[in-house]
mmCIF file of C-alpha atoms in Angstrom:
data_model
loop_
_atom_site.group_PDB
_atom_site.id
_atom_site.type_symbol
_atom_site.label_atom_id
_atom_site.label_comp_id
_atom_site.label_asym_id
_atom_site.label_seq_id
_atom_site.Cartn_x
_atom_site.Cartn_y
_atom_site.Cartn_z
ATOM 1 C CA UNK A 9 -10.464 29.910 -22.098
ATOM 2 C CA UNK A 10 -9.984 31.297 -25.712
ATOM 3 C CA UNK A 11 -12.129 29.805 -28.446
ATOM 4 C CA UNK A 12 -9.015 28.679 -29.773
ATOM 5 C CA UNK A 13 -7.534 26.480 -27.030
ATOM 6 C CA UNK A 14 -11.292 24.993 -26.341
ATOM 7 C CA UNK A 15 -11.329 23.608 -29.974
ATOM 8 C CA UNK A 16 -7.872 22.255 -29.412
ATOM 9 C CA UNK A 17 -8.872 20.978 -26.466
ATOM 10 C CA UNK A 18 -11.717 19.232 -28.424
ATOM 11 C CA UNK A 19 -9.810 18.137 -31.443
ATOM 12 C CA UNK A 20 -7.276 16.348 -28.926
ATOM 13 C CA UNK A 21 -10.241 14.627 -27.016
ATOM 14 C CA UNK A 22 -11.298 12.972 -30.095
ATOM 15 C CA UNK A 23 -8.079 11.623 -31.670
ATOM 16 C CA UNK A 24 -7.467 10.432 -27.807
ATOM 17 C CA UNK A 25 -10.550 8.317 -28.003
ATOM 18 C CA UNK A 26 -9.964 7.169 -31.937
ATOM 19 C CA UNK A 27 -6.481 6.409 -30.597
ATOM 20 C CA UNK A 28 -7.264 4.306 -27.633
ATOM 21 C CA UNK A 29 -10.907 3.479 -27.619
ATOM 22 C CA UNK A 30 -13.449 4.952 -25.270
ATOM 23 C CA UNK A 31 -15.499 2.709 -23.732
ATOM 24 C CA UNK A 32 -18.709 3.095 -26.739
ATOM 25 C CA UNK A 33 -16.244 2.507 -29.543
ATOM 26 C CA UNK A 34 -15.579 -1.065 -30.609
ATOM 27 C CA UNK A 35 -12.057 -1.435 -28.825
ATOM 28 C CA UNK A 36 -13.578 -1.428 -25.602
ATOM 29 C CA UNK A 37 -17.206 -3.109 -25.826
ATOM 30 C CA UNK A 38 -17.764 -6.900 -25.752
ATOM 31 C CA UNK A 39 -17.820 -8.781 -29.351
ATOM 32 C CA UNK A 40 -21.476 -8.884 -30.514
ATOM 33 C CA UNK A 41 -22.770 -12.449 -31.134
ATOM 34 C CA UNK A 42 -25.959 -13.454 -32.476
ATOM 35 C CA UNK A 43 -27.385 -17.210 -31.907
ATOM 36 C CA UNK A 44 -30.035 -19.139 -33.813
ATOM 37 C CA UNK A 45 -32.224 -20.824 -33.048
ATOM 38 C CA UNK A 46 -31.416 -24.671 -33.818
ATOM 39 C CA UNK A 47 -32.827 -27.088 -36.338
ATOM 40 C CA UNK A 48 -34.647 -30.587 -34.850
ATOM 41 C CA UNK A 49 -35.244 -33.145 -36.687
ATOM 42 C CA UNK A 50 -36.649 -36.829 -34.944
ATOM 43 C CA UNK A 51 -36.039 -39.998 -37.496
ATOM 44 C CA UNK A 52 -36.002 -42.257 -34.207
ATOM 45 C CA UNK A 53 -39.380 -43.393 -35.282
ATOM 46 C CA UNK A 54 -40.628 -43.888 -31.605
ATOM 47 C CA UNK A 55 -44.145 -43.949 -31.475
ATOM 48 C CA UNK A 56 -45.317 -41.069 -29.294
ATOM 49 C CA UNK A 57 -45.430 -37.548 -31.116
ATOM 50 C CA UNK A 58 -42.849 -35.479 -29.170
ATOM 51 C CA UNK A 59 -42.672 -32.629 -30.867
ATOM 52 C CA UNK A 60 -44.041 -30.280 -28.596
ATOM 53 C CA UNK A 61 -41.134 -31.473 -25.867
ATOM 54 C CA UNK A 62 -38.204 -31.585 -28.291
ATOM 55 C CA UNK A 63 -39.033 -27.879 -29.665
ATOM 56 C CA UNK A 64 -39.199 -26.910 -25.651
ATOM 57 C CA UNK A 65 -35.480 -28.715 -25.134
ATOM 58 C CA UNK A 66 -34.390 -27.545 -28.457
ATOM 59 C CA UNK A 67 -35.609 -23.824 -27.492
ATOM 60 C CA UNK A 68 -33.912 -24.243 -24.155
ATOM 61 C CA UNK A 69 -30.519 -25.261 -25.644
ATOM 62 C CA UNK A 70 -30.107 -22.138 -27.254
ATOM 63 C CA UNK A 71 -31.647 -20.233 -24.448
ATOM 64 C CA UNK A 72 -28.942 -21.539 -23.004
ATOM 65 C CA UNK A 73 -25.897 -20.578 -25.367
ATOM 66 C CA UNK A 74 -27.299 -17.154 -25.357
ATOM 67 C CA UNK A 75 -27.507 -16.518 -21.477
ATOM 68 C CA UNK A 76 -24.047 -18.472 -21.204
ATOM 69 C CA UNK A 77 -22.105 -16.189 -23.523
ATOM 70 C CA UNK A 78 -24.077 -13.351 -22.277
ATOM 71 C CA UNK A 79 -23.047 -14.475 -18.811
ATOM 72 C CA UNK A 80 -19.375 -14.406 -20.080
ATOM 73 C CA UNK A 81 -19.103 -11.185 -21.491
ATOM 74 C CA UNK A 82 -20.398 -11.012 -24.665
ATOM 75 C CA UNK A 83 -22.976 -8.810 -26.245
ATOM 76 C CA UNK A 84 -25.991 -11.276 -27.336
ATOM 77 C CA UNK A 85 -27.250 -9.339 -29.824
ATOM 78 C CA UNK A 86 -31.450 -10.763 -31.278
ATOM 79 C CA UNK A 87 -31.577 -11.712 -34.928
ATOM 80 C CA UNK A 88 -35.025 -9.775 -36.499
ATOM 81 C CA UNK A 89 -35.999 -12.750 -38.095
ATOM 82 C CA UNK A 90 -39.533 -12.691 -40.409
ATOM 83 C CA UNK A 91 -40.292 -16.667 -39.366
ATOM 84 C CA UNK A 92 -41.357 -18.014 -36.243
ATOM 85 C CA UNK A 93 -37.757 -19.952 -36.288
ATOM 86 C CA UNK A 94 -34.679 -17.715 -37.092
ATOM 87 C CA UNK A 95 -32.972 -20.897 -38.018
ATOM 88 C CA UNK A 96 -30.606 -22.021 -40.887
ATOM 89 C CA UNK A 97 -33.301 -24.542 -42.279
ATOM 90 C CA UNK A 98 -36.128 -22.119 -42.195
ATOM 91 C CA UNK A 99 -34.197 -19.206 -43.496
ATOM 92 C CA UNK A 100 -31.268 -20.609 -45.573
ATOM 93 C CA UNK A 101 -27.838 -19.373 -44.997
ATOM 94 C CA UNK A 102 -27.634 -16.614 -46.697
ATOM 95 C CA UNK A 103 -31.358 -14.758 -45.080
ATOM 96 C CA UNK A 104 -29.686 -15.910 -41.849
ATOM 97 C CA UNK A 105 -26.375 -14.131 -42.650
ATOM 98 C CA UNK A 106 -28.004 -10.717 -43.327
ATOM 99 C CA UNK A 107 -30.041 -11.288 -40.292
ATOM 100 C CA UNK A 108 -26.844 -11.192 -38.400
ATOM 101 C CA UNK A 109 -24.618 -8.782 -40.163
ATOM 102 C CA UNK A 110 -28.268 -6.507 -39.468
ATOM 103 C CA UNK A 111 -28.810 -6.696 -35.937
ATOM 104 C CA UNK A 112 -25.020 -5.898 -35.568
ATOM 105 C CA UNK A 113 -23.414 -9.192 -34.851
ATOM 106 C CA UNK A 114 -19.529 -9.717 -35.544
ATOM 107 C CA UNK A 115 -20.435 -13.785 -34.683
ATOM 108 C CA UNK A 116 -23.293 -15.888 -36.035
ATOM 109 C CA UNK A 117 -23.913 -19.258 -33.677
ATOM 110 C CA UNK A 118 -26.292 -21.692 -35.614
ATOM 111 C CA UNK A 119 -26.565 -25.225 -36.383
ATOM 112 C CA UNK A 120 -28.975 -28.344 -35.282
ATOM 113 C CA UNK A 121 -29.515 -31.597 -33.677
ATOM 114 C CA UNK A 122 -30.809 -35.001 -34.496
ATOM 115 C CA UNK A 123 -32.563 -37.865 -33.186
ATOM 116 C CA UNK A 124 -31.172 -40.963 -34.500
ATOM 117 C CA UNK A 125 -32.791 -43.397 -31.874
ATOM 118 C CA UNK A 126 -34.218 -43.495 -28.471
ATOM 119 C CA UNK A 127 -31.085 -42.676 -26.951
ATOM 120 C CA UNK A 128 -28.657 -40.782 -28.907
ATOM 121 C CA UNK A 129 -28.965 -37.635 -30.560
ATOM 122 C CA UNK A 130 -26.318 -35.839 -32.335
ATOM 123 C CA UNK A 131 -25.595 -32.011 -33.388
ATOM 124 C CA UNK A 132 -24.052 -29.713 -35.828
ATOM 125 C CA UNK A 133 -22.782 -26.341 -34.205
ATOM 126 C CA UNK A 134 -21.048 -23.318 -36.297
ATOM 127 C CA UNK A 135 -19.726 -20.202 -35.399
ATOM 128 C CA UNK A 136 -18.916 -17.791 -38.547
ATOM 129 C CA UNK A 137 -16.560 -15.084 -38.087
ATOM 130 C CA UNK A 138 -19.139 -12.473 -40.084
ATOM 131 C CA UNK A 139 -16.280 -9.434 -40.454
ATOM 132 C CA UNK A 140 -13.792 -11.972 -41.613
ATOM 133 C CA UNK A 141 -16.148 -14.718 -43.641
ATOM 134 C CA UNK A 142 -14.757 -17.118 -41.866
ATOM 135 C CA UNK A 143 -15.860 -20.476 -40.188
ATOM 136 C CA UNK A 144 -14.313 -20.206 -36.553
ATOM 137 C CA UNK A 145 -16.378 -22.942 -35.640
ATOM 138 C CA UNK A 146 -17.055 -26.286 -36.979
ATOM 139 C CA UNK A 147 -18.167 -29.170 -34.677
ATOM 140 C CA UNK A 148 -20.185 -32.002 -34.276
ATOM 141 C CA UNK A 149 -21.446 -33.103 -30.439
ATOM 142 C CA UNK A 150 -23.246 -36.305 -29.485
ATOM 143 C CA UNK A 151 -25.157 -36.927 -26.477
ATOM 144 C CA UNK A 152 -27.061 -39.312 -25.299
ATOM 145 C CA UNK A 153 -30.849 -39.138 -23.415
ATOM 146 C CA UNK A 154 -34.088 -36.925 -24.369
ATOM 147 C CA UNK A 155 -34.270 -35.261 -21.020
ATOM 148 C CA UNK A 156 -34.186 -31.756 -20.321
ATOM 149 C CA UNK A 157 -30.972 -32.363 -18.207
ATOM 150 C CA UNK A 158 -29.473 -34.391 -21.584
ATOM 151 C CA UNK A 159 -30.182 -30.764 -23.569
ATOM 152 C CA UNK A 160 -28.425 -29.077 -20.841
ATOM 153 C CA UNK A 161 -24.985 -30.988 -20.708
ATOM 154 C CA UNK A 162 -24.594 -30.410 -24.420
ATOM 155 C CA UNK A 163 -25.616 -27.432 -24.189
ATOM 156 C CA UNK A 164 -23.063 -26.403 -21.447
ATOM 157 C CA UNK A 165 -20.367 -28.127 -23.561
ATOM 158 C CA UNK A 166 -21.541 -26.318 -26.723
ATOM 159 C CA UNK A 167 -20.555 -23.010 -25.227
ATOM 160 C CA UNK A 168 -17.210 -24.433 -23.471
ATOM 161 C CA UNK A 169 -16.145 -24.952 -27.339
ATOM 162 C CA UNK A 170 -17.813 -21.527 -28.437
ATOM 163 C CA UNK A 171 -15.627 -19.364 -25.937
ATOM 164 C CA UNK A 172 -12.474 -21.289 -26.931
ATOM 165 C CA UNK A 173 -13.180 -20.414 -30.822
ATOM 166 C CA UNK A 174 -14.839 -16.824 -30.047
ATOM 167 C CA UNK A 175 -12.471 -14.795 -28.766
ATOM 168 C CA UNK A 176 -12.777 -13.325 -25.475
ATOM 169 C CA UNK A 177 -14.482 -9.771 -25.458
#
């Protein structure tokens, strides 16, 4: 084959996959979403220091968004975070935006929950749209219980909401 035709041959190859996406360009991979980890705060004023159990559940619940989307076809991408919590309220927005837009994320998950009383805690979950600056993803959850099962129902509805916002990969 002439050196000619081979660099056709080449040149053809490439505008084929520009054209139509090969499987490593971003046409044909799954979106890229990074989740936080998730504020708690506990004004219930019960007695009993719980802090230890409501980081665990809090931890989980975002375990939980990330293997669930991860499960669905999205790429879960880790935010690099300096803290020990890659959250909005220990980084601020803006730290936790750059996080994102570093490790290669197209979608930042974030937000928190709070215990009002013994029984009902409520949430804040967003999901920015990082390549268009846009809020995809703007909702508020209650739930009631401090179980580990309570953390898992809202969690399992938090990511019911997240893959109708996110698009599908």
């Amino acid at each position: 084959m002439g050196r000619n035709r081979k660099a056709l041959l080449a040149a053809l190859a490439l505008l084929t996959a520009a054209v139509m996406g090969s499987p490593g360009s971003a046409a044909g991979a799954a979106l890229r979403v990074a989740v936080a980890d998730f504020d708690y705060s506990d004004t219930s004023g019960e007695p009993r220091d719980q802090a230890a159990e409501h980081a665990a559940r809090v931890g989980a619940f975002a375990g939980i968004l990330r293997q669930s989307l991860a499960e669905g076809g999205y790429s879960v991408v880790p935010l690099g975070c300096p803290e020990s919590a890659c959250s909005v309220g220990s980084l601020g927005p803006d730290a936790l935006v750059a996080a994102a837009r570093k490790a290669g994320a197209r979608f930042l998950v974030y937000g928190g929950i709070h215990k009002m009383s013994t029984l009902i805690q409520w949430g804040k979950v967003q999901a920015v749209d990082l390549e268009r600056d846009k809020l995809v993803l703007d909702r508020s959850i209650t739930f009631r219980g401090d179980t580990d099962e309570a953390f898992r129902r809202a969690a399992g509805f938090v990511v019911q909401e997240l893959e109708a916002a996110v698009p599908k990969p």
